[in-house]
Amino acid sequence: MTTETISSTPPPAGRPRRRRWITVLIWIMLVPFAAWAVLRTTGWDAGFRWIQLAAFTPYVAAASVVALLLALSLRRWTAGVAGLVVMGAFAWAVLPRAFADPAPAPGGTALRVLASNLARGGADTKTIMDLVVRLKPDILTLQELTPEAAGRLEAAGIRKALPHMVGEPTPGVWGSGIYARFPLRADQAAIDYGNFRQSVAVAPEQNLQIVSVHPCAPRFDYKAACWAQGLRALPKAGAGPYRILAGDFNATLDHAIMRDLLATGYRDAADVTGRGLIPTWPQQGWEPVPGVTLDHVFADARLAIRSFGVHRVPGTDHKAVFAELEIPGTAR
């Protein structure tokens, strides 16, 4: 009888250590995504840098898939489950902007709104006028409206299409204005924080209140306070006139302060129409940063939202935004 000796070769001593390091690296990759998702979901104020970073949440949401796939492919199941939770939180926050809400049946008065940041008055006047002629807005809100830009628009015939105006053209980035087809009156002094004047007007016949939105840009830490003040000072939706906020909010729907404003009774026209992930600034895209959605039309929830679009304007780093709304009542 022959006796065979069966021997097993033990795994190399370094293999368990390598496996541990791979697990650690996956968690190192996953934790920043998890922290970002927690900050976005809770709305916790993490300071000035978070104000800037939050605008890029859609890009971070897309990148979080990499950490999840890596964890699953390497069979790190605990990390994979955590990655699924993180990705689910991002999907809940971001994906609805890419899908249109059900539209109510037509039956009201059409109301078209156009908004554009003129970049210290440097936007191309002809392009603005071409948009006015082609899109036929009933309301045009302008930000960074300078006296020189207002003069060029007047010379180009803006008052023929939109004869009524409320605003404060001001040198630099601080001015704004509202033009309309129907009579306007100044409802109050412009909302003014950090010298950024957000014009406010009322259209009595249409029962509308309109704001040309432009709070401070949070480029530096000392600007964070006036950015928040300018947004919090915007009128809340609810009882009273129909309210429309249109312009450069210097904020996206990933900022808690914007979601709080929406919760008072507004809807974002881009979000409602499934176009909420279209970047509006900088309009050149990745030079030097990815595009983010800073320009919005917030409409009172009592107004139907029919369409939304963005339009390039030479001479400014912002795209113009356009929304077709509908006021309840008899169509005309």
Protein backbone atom coordinates (compact mmCIF):
# COMPACT_ATOMS: atom_id res chain seq x y z
CA MET A 1 0.00 0.00 0.00
CA THR A 2 1.29 3.37 -0.99
CA THR A 3 0.63 6.29 1.30
CA GLU A 4 0.36 9.67 -0.36
CA THR A 5 1.01 12.77 1.62
CA ILE A 6 -1.41 15.59 0.83
CA SER A 7 -0.07 19.00 1.62
CA SER A 8 -1.67 22.41 1.28
CA THR A 9 0.32 25.49 0.52
CA PRO A 10 -0.56 28.36 2.87
CA PRO A 11 -1.40 31.67 1.20
CA PRO A 12 1.42 34.15 1.03
CA ALA A 13 1.66 36.13 4.23
CA GLY A 14 1.27 39.41 2.35
CA ARG A 15 -2.10 38.57 0.79
CA PRO A 16 -4.34 39.34 3.80
CA ARG A 17 -2.48 42.60 4.29
CA ARG A 18 -3.05 43.56 0.66
CA ARG A 19 -6.75 42.76 0.99
CA ARG A 20 -7.00 44.98 4.05
CA TRP A 21 -5.31 47.84 2.25
CA ILE A 22 -7.69 47.51 -0.71
CA THR A 23 -10.64 47.67 1.69
CA VAL A 24 -9.18 50.74 3.39
CA LEU A 25 -8.63 52.47 0.05
CA ILE A 26 -12.22 51.81 -1.03
CA TRP A 27 -13.50 53.36 2.20
CA ILE A 28 -11.16 56.32 1.77
CA MET A 29 -12.70 56.85 -1.65
CA LEU A 30 -16.27 56.40 -0.40
CA VAL A 31 -16.23 58.56 2.75
CA PRO A 32 -15.96 61.96 0.98
CA PHE A 33 -18.97 61.08 -1.18
CA ALA A 34 -20.88 60.04 1.93
CA ALA A 35 -19.99 63.27 3.72
CA TRP A 36 -21.08 65.31 0.70
CA ALA A 37 -24.39 63.44 0.51
CA VAL A 38 -25.03 64.04 4.23
CA LEU A 39 -24.34 67.77 3.89
CA ARG A 40 -26.59 68.01 0.83
CA THR A 41 -29.42 66.01 2.40
CA THR A 42 -29.41 67.70 5.81
CA GLY A 43 -28.80 71.24 4.54
CA TRP A 44 -26.27 71.78 7.30
CA ASP A 45 -24.36 75.05 6.95
CA ALA A 46 -20.75 73.95 6.58
CA GLY A 47 -19.41 77.41 5.90
CA PHE A 48 -18.24 79.53 3.01
CA ARG A 49 -16.41 76.82 1.04
CA TRP A 50 -19.45 74.57 1.13
CA ILE A 51 -21.53 77.36 -0.46
CA GLN A 52 -19.16 77.25 -3.41
CA LEU A 53 -18.80 73.48 -3.57
CA ALA A 54 -22.50 72.63 -3.25
CA ALA A 55 -23.14 74.00 -6.74
CA PHE A 56 -21.16 71.10 -8.19
CA THR A 57 -23.26 68.37 -6.53
CA PRO A 58 -24.51 66.89 -9.85
CA TYR A 59 -20.91 66.19 -10.88
CA VAL A 60 -20.12 64.63 -7.51
CA ALA A 61 -23.28 62.52 -7.77
CA ALA A 62 -22.10 61.13 -11.11
CA ALA A 63 -18.59 60.45 -9.76
CA SER A 64 -19.97 58.55 -6.74
CA VAL A 65 -20.91 55.69 -9.07
CA VAL A 66 -17.19 54.92 -9.50
CA ALA A 67 -16.72 54.22 -5.78
CA LEU A 68 -19.82 52.01 -5.75
CA LEU A 69 -18.76 49.97 -8.78
CA LEU A 70 -15.25 49.52 -7.39
CA ALA A 71 -16.59 48.23 -4.07
CA LEU A 72 -18.95 45.78 -5.78
CA SER A 73 -16.39 44.55 -8.30
CA LEU A 74 -13.92 43.78 -5.50
CA ARG A 75 -16.67 42.18 -3.38
CA ARG A 76 -16.42 44.59 -0.51
CA TRP A 77 -20.08 44.12 0.32
CA THR A 78 -20.31 46.41 3.33
CA ALA A 79 -18.72 49.24 1.40
CA GLY A 80 -20.97 48.35 -1.54
CA VAL A 81 -24.11 48.72 0.57
CA ALA A 82 -22.84 52.06 1.89
CA GLY A 83 -22.13 53.12 -1.69
CA LEU A 84 -25.68 52.22 -2.71
CA VAL A 85 -27.08 54.37 0.09
CA VAL A 86 -24.86 57.29 -0.92
CA MET A 87 -25.77 56.97 -4.59
CA GLY A 88 -29.45 56.72 -3.66
CA ALA A 89 -29.22 59.98 -1.68
CA PHE A 90 -27.60 61.71 -4.64
CA ALA A 91 -30.15 60.27 -7.08
CA TRP A 92 -33.04 61.46 -4.90
CA ALA A 93 -31.53 64.96 -4.82
CA VAL A 94 -30.43 65.36 -8.43
CA LEU A 95 -32.30 63.09 -10.86
CA PRO A 96 -35.79 64.66 -10.54
CA ARG A 97 -34.41 67.75 -12.29
CA ALA A 98 -33.94 65.68 -15.45
CA PHE A 99 -37.59 64.55 -15.65
CA ALA A 100 -40.57 66.76 -16.44
CA ASP A 101 -43.51 66.95 -14.06
CA PRO A 102 -47.01 66.25 -15.41
CA ALA A 103 -48.38 69.40 -17.02
CA PRO A 104 -51.84 70.69 -16.10
CA ALA A 105 -54.38 71.20 -18.87
CA PRO A 106 -54.06 74.56 -20.64
CA GLY A 107 -56.59 77.22 -19.89
CA GLY A 108 -55.01 80.45 -18.70
CA THR A 109 -53.23 83.55 -19.93
CA ALA A 110 -49.74 83.01 -21.36
CA LEU A 111 -46.90 84.84 -19.63
CA ARG A 112 -43.36 84.71 -21.05
CA VAL A 113 -40.35 85.60 -18.87
CA LEU A 114 -36.78 86.24 -20.04
CA ALA A 115 -33.83 86.93 -17.71
CA SER A 116 -30.20 87.75 -18.45
CA ASN A 117 -27.11 88.78 -16.49
CA LEU A 118 -25.37 91.41 -18.63
CA ALA A 119 -21.89 91.03 -17.05
CA ARG A 120 -21.27 94.66 -16.05
CA GLY A 121 -23.36 95.76 -19.01
CA GLY A 122 -21.07 94.01 -21.49
CA ALA A 123 -23.63 91.61 -23.01
CA ASP A 124 -24.28 92.01 -26.72
CA THR A 125 -27.23 94.39 -27.14
CA LYS A 126 -28.20 92.99 -30.55
CA THR A 127 -28.49 89.46 -29.16
CA ILE A 128 -30.67 90.64 -26.28
CA MET A 129 -32.92 92.48 -28.73
CA ASP A 130 -33.03 89.48 -31.07
CA LEU A 131 -34.22 87.34 -28.14
CA VAL A 132 -36.87 89.92 -27.28
CA VAL A 133 -38.13 89.95 -30.88
CA ARG A 134 -38.02 86.17 -31.31
CA LEU A 135 -39.26 84.98 -27.90
CA LYS A 136 -41.69 87.88 -27.34
CA PRO A 137 -41.29 87.98 -23.54
CA ASP A 138 -43.89 89.83 -21.51
CA ILE A 139 -41.26 90.38 -18.79
CA LEU A 140 -37.51 90.89 -19.12
CA THR A 141 -35.36 91.00 -16.00
CA LEU A 142 -31.76 92.15 -16.33
CA GLN A 143 -28.91 91.91 -13.85
CA GLU A 144 -25.68 93.91 -13.83
CA LEU A 145 -27.59 96.54 -15.79
CA THR A 146 -25.39 99.63 -16.19
CA PRO A 147 -26.51 103.07 -17.38
CA GLU A 148 -24.53 102.52 -20.59
CA ALA A 149 -26.24 99.15 -21.25
CA ALA A 150 -29.66 100.67 -20.53
CA GLY A 151 -28.87 103.46 -22.97
CA ARG A 152 -27.89 100.99 -25.71
CA LEU A 153 -31.09 99.02 -25.17
CA GLU A 154 -33.14 102.23 -25.36
CA ALA A 155 -31.39 103.17 -28.61
CA ALA A 156 -32.05 99.69 -30.00
CA GLY A 157 -35.78 100.03 -29.36
CA ILE A 158 -36.36 98.04 -26.18
CA ARG A 159 -39.24 100.34 -25.24
CA LYS A 160 -41.13 99.51 -28.44
CA ALA A 161 -41.41 95.87 -27.39
CA LEU A 162 -41.37 96.39 -23.61
CA PRO A 163 -42.48 99.96 -22.93
CA HIS A 164 -42.62 99.85 -19.13
CA MET A 165 -39.57 99.70 -16.85
CA VAL A 166 -38.71 99.67 -13.16
CA GLY A 167 -35.08 99.48 -12.09
CA GLU A 168 -31.82 100.97 -11.00
CA PRO A 169 -29.13 100.89 -13.70
CA THR A 170 -25.88 101.25 -11.80
CA PRO A 171 -22.20 101.15 -12.85
CA GLY A 172 -20.49 97.83 -12.16
CA VAL A 173 -22.27 94.65 -11.07
CA TRP A 174 -24.86 96.18 -8.75
CA GLY A 175 -27.70 97.39 -10.97
CA SER A 176 -30.80 95.58 -12.20
CA GLY A 177 -34.01 96.29 -14.07
CA ILE A 178 -37.40 94.92 -15.07
CA TYR A 179 -39.00 95.65 -18.45
CA ALA A 180 -42.58 94.63 -19.33
CA ARG A 181 -45.28 94.86 -21.99
CA PHE A 182 -47.78 96.00 -19.37
CA PRO A 183 -47.72 98.82 -16.80
CA LEU A 184 -45.38 98.40 -13.84
CA ARG A 185 -44.87 100.32 -10.64
CA ALA A 186 -42.10 100.10 -8.10
CA ASP A 187 -43.51 97.96 -5.31
CA GLN A 188 -40.76 98.86 -2.86
CA ALA A 189 -37.16 99.95 -2.79
CA ALA A 190 -34.79 97.50 -4.40
CA ILE A 191 -33.64 94.67 -2.13
CA ASP A 192 -30.14 95.88 -1.30
CA TYR A 193 -27.49 93.77 0.48
CA GLY A 194 -23.83 94.30 -0.28
CA ASN A 195 -24.89 97.04 -2.75
CA PHE A 196 -26.51 94.43 -5.02
CA ARG A 197 -29.84 96.04 -5.93
CA GLN A 198 -32.54 93.50 -6.76
CA SER A 199 -35.35 95.48 -8.41
CA VAL A 200 -38.94 94.76 -7.34
CA ALA A 201 -42.02 95.70 -9.37
CA VAL A 202 -45.76 95.08 -9.40
CA ALA A 203 -48.01 94.68 -12.43
CA PRO A 204 -51.40 95.59 -10.93
CA GLU A 205 -53.55 94.47 -13.87
CA GLN A 206 -51.95 91.03 -13.92
CA ASN A 207 -51.79 90.72 -10.12
CA LEU A 208 -48.03 90.04 -10.39
CA GLN A 209 -45.01 90.85 -8.27
CA ILE A 210 -41.67 90.48 -10.07
CA VAL A 211 -38.10 90.51 -8.75
CA SER A 212 -34.93 90.78 -10.82
CA VAL A 213 -32.85 88.44 -8.69
CA HIS A 214 -29.13 89.03 -8.12
CA PRO A 215 -27.72 88.55 -4.62
CA CYS A 216 -24.01 88.85 -3.87
CA ALA A 217 -21.80 86.31 -5.56
CA PRO A 218 -20.13 84.25 -2.77
CA ARG A 219 -16.67 84.54 -4.30
CA PHE A 220 -14.99 85.44 -0.99
CA ASP A 221 -15.77 84.50 2.60
CA TYR A 222 -16.88 88.02 3.54
CA LYS A 223 -19.51 87.85 0.76
CA ALA A 224 -21.26 84.81 2.23
CA ALA A 225 -23.38 86.90 4.59
CA CYS A 226 -24.79 89.27 1.96
CA TRP A 227 -25.36 86.29 -0.38
CA ALA A 228 -27.57 84.65 2.25
CA GLN A 229 -29.24 87.94 3.20
CA GLY A 230 -30.06 88.72 -0.42
CA LEU A 231 -31.69 85.34 -0.95
CA ARG A 232 -33.57 85.33 2.36
CA ALA A 233 -34.96 88.80 1.61
CA LEU A 234 -36.71 87.62 -1.56
CA PRO A 235 -40.49 87.62 -1.15
CA LYS A 236 -42.03 84.33 -0.08
CA ALA A 237 -44.74 82.79 -2.22
CA GLY A 238 -48.24 82.27 -0.91
CA ALA A 239 -51.26 84.52 -0.53
CA GLY A 240 -51.41 87.80 -2.38
CA PRO A 241 -50.16 88.52 -5.91
CA TYR A 242 -48.59 85.86 -8.09
CA ARG A 243 -44.83 86.14 -7.63
CA ILE A 244 -42.05 85.59 -10.15
CA LEU A 245 -38.36 85.60 -9.23
CA ALA A 246 -36.12 85.63 -12.30
CA GLY A 247 -32.43 86.17 -12.76
CA ASP A 248 -28.99 85.20 -11.51
CA PHE A 249 -29.51 83.64 -8.06
CA ASN A 250 -25.80 82.80 -7.67
CA ALA A 251 -27.11 79.53 -6.23
CA THR A 252 -28.39 76.13 -7.36
CA LEU A 253 -31.08 73.82 -6.08
CA ASP A 254 -28.37 72.06 -4.08
CA HIS A 255 -28.18 75.02 -1.70
CA ALA A 256 -30.51 74.58 1.27
CA ILE A 257 -31.44 78.27 1.19
CA MET A 258 -32.88 77.78 -2.31
CA ARG A 259 -34.88 74.73 -1.26
CA ASP A 260 -36.26 76.70 1.69
CA LEU A 261 -37.39 79.42 -0.71
CA LEU A 262 -39.06 76.89 -3.02
CA ALA A 263 -40.86 75.38 -0.03
CA THR A 264 -42.75 78.64 0.53
CA GLY A 265 -44.71 77.96 -2.67
CA TYR A 266 -42.47 78.40 -5.72
CA ARG A 267 -41.49 76.01 -8.48
CA ASP A 268 -38.32 76.19 -10.53
CA ALA A 269 -39.25 76.32 -14.23
CA ALA A 270 -36.20 74.32 -15.32
CA ASP A 271 -36.82 71.62 -12.73
CA VAL A 272 -40.53 71.32 -13.58
CA THR A 273 -39.81 70.89 -17.30
CA GLY A 274 -37.00 68.35 -16.85
CA ARG A 275 -34.26 70.81 -17.84
CA GLY A 276 -32.93 71.50 -14.38
CA LEU A 277 -29.43 70.17 -15.02
CA ILE A 278 -28.65 72.52 -17.93
CA PRO A 279 -25.72 74.74 -16.86
CA THR A 280 -26.14 78.50 -17.19
CA TRP A 281 -22.74 79.67 -15.86
CA PRO A 282 -20.07 79.91 -17.06
CA GLN A 283 -21.53 79.53 -20.52
CA GLN A 284 -18.16 78.41 -21.89
CA GLY A 285 -18.34 75.31 -19.67
CA TRP A 286 -15.07 73.78 -18.50
CA GLU A 287 -13.04 76.96 -18.93
CA PRO A 288 -12.05 77.22 -16.14
CA VAL A 289 -14.78 75.33 -14.20
CA PRO A 290 -17.67 73.00 -15.06
CA GLY A 291 -20.95 74.69 -15.82
CA VAL A 292 -23.51 75.00 -13.03
CA THR A 293 -27.12 76.17 -12.90
CA LEU A 294 -27.14 79.62 -11.28
CA ASP A 295 -29.86 81.33 -13.34
CA HIS A 296 -33.49 80.47 -12.65
CA VAL A 297 -37.11 81.41 -13.08
CA PHE A 298 -39.01 80.70 -9.87
CA ALA A 299 -42.76 80.85 -10.47
CA ASP A 300 -45.56 80.95 -7.92
CA ALA A 301 -46.98 77.41 -7.66
CA ARG A 302 -50.37 78.82 -8.71
CA LEU A 303 -48.89 79.50 -12.17
CA ALA A 304 -48.61 76.71 -14.72
CA ILE A 305 -45.14 76.21 -16.27
CA ARG A 306 -45.22 75.28 -19.94
CA SER A 307 -41.59 75.39 -21.14
CA PHE A 308 -38.08 76.48 -20.29
CA GLY A 309 -34.94 77.15 -22.30
CA VAL A 310 -31.47 78.71 -22.14
CA HIS A 311 -29.86 80.96 -24.73
CA ARG A 312 -26.29 82.06 -25.36
CA VAL A 313 -25.53 85.77 -25.22
CA PRO A 314 -22.08 86.99 -26.33
CA GLY A 315 -20.30 89.34 -23.97
CA THR A 316 -21.49 87.74 -20.74
CA ASP A 317 -20.54 84.61 -18.83
CA HIS A 318 -24.20 83.75 -18.12
CA LYS A 319 -26.75 82.19 -20.44
CA ALA A 320 -30.12 83.88 -20.62
CA VAL A 321 -33.06 81.84 -19.31
CA PHE A 322 -36.60 81.86 -20.72
CA ALA A 323 -39.80 80.37 -19.31
CA GLU A 324 -43.35 80.19 -20.62
CA LEU A 325 -45.85 80.40 -17.78
CA GLU A 326 -49.61 80.61 -17.56
CA ILE A 327 -51.74 82.76 -15.28
CA PRO A 328 -54.99 81.10 -14.17
CA GLY A 329 -58.10 82.50 -15.78
CA THR A 330 -59.49 83.03 -19.24
CA ALA A 331 -56.99 82.39 -22.01
CA ARG A 332 -56.29 85.20 -24.42
